[in-house]
Each structure stands twice: as C-alpha cells, then as structure tokens.
PDB file of C-alpha atoms in Angstrom:
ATOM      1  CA  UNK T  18     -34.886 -59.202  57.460  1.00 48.00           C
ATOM      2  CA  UNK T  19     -31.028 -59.366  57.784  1.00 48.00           C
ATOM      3  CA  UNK T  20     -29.396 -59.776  54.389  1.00 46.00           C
ATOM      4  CA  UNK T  21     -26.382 -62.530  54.355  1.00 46.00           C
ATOM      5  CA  UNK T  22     -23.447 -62.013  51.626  1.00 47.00           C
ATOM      6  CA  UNK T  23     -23.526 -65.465  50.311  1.00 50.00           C
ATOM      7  CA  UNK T  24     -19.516 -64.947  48.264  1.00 55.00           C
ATOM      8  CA  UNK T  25     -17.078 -63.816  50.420  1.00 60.00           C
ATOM      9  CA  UNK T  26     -14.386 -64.832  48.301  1.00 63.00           C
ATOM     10  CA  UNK T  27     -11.956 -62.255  46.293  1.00 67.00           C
ATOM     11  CA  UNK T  28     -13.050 -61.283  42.909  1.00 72.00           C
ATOM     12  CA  UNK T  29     -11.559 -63.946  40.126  1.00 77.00           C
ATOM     13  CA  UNK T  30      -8.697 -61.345  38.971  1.00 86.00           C
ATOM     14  CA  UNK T  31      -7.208 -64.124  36.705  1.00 88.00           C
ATOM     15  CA  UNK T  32     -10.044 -64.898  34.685  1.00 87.00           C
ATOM     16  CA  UNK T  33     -10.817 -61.097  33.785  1.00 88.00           C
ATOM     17  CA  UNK T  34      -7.533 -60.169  33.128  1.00 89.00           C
ATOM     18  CA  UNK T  35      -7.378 -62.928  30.348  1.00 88.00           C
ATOM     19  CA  UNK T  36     -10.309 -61.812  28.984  1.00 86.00           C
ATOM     20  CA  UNK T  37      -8.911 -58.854  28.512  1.00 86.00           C
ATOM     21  CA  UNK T  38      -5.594 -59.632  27.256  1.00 85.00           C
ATOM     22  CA  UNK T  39      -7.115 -61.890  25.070  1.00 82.00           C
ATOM     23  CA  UNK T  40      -9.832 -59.598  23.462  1.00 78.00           C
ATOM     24  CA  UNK T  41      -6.775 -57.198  22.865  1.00 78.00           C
ATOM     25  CA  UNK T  42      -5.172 -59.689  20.927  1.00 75.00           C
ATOM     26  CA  UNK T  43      -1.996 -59.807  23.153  1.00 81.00           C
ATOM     27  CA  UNK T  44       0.235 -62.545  24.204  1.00 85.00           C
ATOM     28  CA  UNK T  45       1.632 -62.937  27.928  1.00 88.00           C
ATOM     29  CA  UNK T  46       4.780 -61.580  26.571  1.00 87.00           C
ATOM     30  CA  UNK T  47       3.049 -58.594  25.160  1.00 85.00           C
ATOM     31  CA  UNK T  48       1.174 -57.381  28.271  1.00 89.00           C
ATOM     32  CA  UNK T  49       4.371 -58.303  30.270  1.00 89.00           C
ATOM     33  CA  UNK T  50       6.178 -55.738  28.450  1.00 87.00           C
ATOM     34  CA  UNK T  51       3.424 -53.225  28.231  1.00 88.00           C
ATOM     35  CA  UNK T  52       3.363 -53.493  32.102  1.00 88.00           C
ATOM     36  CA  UNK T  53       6.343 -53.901  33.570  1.00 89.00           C
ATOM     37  CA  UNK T  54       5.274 -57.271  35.234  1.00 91.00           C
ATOM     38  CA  UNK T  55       7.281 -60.680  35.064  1.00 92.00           C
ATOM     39  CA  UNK T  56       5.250 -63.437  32.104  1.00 91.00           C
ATOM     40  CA  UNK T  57       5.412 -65.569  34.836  1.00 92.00           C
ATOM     41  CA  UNK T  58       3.514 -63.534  37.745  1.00 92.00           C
ATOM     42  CA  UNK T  59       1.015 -62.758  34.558  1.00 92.00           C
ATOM     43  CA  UNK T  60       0.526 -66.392  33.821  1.00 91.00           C
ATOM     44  CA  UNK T  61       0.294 -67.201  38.346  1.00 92.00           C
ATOM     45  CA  UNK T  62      -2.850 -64.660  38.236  1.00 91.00           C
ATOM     46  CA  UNK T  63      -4.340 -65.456  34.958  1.00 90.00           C
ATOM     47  CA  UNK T  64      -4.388 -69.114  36.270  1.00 90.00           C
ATOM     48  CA  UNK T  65      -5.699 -67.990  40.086  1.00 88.00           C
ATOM     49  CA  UNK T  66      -2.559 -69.438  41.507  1.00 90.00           C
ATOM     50  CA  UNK T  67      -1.457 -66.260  42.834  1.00 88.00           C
ATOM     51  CA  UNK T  68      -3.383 -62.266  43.689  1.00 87.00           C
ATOM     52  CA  UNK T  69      -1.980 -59.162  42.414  1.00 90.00           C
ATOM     53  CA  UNK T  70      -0.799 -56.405  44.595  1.00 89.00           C
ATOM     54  CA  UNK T  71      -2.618 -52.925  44.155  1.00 88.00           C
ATOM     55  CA  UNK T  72       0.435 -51.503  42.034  1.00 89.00           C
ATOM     56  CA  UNK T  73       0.193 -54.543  39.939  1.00 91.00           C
ATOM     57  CA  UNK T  74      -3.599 -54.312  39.485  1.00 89.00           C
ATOM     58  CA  UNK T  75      -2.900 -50.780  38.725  1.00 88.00           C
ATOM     59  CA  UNK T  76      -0.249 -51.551  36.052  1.00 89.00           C
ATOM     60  CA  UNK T  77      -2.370 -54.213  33.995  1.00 91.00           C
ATOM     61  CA  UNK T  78      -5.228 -51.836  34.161  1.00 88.00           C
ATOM     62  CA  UNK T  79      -2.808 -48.999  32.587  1.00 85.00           C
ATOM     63  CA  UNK T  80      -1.754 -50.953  30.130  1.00 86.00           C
ATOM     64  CA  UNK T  81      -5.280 -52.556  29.140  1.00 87.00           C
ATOM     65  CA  UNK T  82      -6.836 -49.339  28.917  1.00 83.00           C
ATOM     66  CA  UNK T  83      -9.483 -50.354  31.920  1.00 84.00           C
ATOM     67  CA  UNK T  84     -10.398 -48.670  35.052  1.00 84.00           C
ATOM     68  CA  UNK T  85      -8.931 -50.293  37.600  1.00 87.00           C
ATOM     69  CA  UNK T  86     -12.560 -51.630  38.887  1.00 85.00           C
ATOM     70  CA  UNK T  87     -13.190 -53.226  35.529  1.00 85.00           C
ATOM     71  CA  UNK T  88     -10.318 -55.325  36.117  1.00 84.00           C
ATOM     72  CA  UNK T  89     -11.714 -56.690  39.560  1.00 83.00           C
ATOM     73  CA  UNK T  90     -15.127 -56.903  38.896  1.00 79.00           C
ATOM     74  CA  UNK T  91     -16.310 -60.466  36.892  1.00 68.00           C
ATOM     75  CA  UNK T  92     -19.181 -58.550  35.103  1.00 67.00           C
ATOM     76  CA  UNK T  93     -18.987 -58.275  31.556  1.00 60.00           C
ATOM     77  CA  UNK T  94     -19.636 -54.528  30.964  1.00 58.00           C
ATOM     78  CA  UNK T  95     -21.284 -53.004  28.004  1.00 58.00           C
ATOM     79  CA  UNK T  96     -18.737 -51.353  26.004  1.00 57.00           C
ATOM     80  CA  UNK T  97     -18.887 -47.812  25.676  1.00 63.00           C
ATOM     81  CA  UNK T  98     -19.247 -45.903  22.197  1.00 74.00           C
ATOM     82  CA  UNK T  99     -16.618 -43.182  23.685  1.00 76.00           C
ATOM     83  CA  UNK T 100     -13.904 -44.736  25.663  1.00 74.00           C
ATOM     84  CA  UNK T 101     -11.749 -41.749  26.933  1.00 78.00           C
ATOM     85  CA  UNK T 102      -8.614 -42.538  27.958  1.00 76.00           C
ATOM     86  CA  UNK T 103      -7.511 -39.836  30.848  1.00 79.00           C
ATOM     87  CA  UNK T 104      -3.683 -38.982  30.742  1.00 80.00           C
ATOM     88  CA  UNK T 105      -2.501 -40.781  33.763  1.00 76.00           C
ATOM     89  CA  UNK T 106      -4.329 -43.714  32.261  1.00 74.00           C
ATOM     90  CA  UNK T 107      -1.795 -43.881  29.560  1.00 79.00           C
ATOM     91  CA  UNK T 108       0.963 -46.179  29.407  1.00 79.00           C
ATOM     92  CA  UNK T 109       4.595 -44.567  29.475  1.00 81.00           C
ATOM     93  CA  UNK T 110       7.547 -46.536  28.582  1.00 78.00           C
ATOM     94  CA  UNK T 111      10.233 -44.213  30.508  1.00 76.00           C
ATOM     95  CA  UNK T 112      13.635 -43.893  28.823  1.00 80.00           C
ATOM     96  CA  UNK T 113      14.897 -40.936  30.843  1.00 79.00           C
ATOM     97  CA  UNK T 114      18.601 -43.060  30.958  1.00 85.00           C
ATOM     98  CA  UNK T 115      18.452 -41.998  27.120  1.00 87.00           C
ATOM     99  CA  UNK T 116      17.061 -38.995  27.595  1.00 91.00           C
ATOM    100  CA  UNK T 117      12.955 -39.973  26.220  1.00 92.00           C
ATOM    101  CA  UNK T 118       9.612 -40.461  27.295  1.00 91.00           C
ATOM    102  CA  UNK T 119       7.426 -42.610  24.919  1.00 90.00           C
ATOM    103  CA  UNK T 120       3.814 -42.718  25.600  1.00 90.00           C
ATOM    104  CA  UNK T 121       1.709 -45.521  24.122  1.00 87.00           C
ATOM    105  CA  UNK T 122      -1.244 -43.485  22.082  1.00 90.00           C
ATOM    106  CA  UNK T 123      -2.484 -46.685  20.450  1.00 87.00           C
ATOM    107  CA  UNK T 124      -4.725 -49.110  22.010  1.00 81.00           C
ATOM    108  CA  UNK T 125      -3.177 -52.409  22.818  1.00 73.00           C
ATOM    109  CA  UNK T 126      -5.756 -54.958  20.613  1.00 70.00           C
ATOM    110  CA  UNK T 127      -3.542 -53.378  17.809  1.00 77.00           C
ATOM    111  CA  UNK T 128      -0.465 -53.487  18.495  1.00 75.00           C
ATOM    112  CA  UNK T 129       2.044 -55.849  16.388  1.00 77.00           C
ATOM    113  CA  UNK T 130       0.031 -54.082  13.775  1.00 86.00           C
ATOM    114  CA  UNK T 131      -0.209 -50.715  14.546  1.00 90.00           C
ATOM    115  CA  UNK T 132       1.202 -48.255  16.900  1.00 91.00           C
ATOM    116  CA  UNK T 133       1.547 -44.690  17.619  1.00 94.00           C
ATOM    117  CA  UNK T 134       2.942 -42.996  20.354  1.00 94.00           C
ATOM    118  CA  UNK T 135       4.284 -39.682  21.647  1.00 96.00           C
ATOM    119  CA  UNK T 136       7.509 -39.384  22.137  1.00 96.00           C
ATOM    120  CA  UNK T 137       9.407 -36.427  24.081  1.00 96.00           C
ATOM    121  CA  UNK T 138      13.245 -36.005  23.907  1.00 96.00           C
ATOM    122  CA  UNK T 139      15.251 -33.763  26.267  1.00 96.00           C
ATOM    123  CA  UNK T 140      18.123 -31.927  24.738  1.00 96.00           C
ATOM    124  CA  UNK T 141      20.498 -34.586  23.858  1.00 95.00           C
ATOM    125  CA  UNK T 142      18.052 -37.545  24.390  1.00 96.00           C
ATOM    126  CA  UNK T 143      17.587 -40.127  21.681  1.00 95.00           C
ATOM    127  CA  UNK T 144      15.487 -43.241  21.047  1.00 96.00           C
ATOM    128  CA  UNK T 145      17.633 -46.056  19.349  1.00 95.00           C
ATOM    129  CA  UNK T 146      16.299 -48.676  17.317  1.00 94.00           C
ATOM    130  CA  UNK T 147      17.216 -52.178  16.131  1.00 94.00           C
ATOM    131  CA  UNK T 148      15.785 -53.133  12.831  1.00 93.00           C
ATOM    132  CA  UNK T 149      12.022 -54.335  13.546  1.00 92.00           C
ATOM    133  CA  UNK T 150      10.260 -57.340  11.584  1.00 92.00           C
ATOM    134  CA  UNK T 151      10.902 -56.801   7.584  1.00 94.00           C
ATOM    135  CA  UNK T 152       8.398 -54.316   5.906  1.00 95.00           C
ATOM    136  CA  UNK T 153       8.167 -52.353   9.123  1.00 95.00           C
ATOM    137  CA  UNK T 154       7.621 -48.361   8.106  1.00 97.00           C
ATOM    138  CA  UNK T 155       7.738 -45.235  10.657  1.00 97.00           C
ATOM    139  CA  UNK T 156       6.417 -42.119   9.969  1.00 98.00           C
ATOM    140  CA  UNK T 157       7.257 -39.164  12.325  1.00 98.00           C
ATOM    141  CA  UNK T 158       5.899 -36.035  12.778  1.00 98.00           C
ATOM    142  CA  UNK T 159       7.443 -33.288  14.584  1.00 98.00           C
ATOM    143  CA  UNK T 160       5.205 -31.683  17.078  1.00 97.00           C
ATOM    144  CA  UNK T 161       7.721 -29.196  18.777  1.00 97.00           C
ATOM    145  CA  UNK T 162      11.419 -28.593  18.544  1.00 97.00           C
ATOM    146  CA  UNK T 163      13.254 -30.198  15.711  1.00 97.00           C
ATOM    147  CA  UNK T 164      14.984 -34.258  15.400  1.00 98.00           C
ATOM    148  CA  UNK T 165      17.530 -35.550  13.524  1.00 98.00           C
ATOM    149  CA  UNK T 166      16.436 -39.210  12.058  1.00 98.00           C
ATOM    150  CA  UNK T 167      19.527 -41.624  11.294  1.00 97.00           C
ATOM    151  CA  UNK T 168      18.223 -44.448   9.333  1.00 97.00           C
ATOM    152  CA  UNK T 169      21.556 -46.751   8.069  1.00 91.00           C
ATOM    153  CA  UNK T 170      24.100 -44.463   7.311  1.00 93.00           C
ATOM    154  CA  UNK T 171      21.269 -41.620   5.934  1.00 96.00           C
ATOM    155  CA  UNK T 172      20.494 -38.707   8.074  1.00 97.00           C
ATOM    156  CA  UNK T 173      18.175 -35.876   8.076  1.00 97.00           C
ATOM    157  CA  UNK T 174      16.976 -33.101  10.095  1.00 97.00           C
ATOM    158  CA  UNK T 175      13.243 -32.694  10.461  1.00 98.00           C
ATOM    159  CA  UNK T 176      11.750 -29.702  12.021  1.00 96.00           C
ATOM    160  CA  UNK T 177       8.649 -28.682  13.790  1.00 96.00           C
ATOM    161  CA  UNK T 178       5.806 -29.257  11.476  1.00 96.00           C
ATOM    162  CA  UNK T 179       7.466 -31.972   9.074  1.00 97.00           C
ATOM    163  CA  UNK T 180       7.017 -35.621   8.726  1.00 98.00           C
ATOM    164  CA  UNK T 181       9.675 -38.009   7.803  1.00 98.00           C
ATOM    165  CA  UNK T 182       8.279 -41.593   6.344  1.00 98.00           C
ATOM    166  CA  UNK T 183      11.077 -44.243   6.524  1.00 97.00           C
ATOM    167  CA  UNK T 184      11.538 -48.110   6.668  1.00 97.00           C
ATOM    168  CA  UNK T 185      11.859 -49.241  10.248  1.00 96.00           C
ATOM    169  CA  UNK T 186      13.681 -52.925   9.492  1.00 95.00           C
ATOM    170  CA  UNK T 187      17.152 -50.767   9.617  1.00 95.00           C
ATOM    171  CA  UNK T 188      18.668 -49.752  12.266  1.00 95.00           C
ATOM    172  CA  UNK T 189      17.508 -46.050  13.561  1.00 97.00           C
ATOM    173  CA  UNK T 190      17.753 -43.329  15.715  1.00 97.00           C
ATOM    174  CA  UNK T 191      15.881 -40.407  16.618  1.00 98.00           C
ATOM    175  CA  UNK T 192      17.470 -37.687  17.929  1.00 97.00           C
ATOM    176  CA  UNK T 193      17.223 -34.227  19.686  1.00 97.00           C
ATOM    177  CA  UNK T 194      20.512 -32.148  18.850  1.00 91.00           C
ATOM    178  CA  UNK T 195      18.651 -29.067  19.654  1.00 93.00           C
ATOM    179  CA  UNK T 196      18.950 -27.068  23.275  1.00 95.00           C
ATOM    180  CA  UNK T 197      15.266 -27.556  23.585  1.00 96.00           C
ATOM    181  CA  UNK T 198      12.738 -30.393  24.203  1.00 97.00           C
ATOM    182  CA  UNK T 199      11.239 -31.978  21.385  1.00 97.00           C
ATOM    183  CA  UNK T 200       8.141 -33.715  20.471  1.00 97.00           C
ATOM    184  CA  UNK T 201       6.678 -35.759  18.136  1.00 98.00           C
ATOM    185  CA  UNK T 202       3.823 -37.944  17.076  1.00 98.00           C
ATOM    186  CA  UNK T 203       5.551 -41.753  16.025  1.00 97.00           C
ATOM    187  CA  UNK T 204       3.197 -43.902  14.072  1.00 97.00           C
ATOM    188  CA  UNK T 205       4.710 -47.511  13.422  1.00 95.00           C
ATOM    189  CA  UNK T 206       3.045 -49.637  10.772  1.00 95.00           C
ATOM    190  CA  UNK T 207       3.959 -53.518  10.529  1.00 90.00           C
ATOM    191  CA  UNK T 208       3.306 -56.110   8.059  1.00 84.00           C
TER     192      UNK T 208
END
C-alpha cells in the first residue's frame, strides 16, 4: 500500500504567527521592533500574501519565545509547565554604537507592562533615555562593575550590589565611567 501526501502546500506561517503575536498581547508595531522586521513585511505574512525567509522565521521565533518549528507547524501545542528559554533564544537589542548590549529577560505577552532586561555596558558605553509614558519607574540593580544613573539634572553612582529605584518619564542615562564592563539587571514598570 503506497501512502499519498494529500497537502503539499507550505505550512500557513501567517496564521500562526498571529496567533502568537496576538496571545502575547503585542501589536504589529511591537513585534516589528522586537524583531528587527519592517510592520509591513509582518502584516504581508500574517495575511499569507507573502513567505518569510529562514532569517526572518528565525527572528519572529526569537522574539516570540518559540522554537523555530512551533512557528511553522499549524498545530496548537500543549503548553509546557517549564518553558526554558536557551540563551541564543533570547532577544538582544544591540547598541554596541553606544557602547551596550540589552537583552530582553521578560517575556513579550508583558511587555508595555512589564519589562526586565540585562543590560551590559563597555567602558564608556551608555544607554540614553527619553522620558517614557507618565508614571513609568526603573529600578536597577548592579550586577558587576559600577554605573552612574543621570535622571534630570540628578546623578548618582551605584555600585556592584546596589539598586537605584527612579521615575523613568524624565529623561535618563545609564552610564559606565568605570575601565571595566558593567552589568546590571533593568526592571521597567509602566502604568
């Protein structure tokens, strides 16, 4: 008895990948910038009106927290009570012009809420801030190293070991003035 594949067609990326997004609670705009793809090459797969490359399948999978085969396959899986995330599964948003590395910690279905992330600065390196939504607070906690945290005109030094709790709708910087890389856990909490 021969058997005969009866769907040769390419899985239905589109309709997963909303899924997805959706169940995350993100907008186009949100994944788009979690990914590093265009809103509008987002919105040409979601709608089947165009197929991802590999590195863009790759990407969206990154930044949805899925292996890659979840995002291909049109089975509903059973969630998992652990979901480990693997370290080259987590997103990066590289700022090595500035001299940082901020990797997204937090899963996406919160974010807009709340986020945390590690951030790394190189000797000199900073990550510079415009005023988020009103009632936006950041609490930092230095891992390694030591920062200097410029909120307004205020600054202060924080060193390895101490947490600095400050509002995040002014304009702020976080800074490495030290001859040594720095680390430390950002959490961001919005109202």
């Amino acid at each position: 008895m021969t058997k005969t594949l009866t769907n040769n067609a390419p899985p239905e990326v589109g309709a997963t990948l909303q899924r997805l997004r959706l169940a995350r609670g993100l907008t186009l705009e949100d994944l788009s910038r979690i990914a590093g793809v265009s809103k509008s090459m987002l919105s040409q797969i979601e709608r089947e009106k165009a197929n991802p490359t590999i590195a863009i399948t790759w990407r969206l999978a990154n930044a949805l927290g899925v292996e890659i085969g979840e995002l291909l396959s049109s089975e509903v899986r059973a969630v998992d009570l652990i979901r480990v995330v693997d370290a080259h599964e987590t997103p990066t948003l590289p700022g090595a012009h500035a001299g940082y590395s901020l990797r997204i910690l937090g899963p996406m279905d919160l974010a807009g809420k709340y986020e945390w992330y590690e951030l790394t600065l190189a000797p000199g390196g900073e990550l510079k801030s415009q005023a988020h939504d009103p009632g936006t607070s950041e609490h930092l906690t230095v891992i390694t190293g030591a920062v200097e945290l410029e909120v307004g005109a205020e600054k202060k030094k924080i060193k390895h070991g101490g947490t600095a709790r400050y509002p995040a709708d002014h304009d702020h910087v976080i800074r490495n003035a030290g001859k040594t890389e720095a680390k430390a856990l950002l959490v961001v909490v919005q109202r």
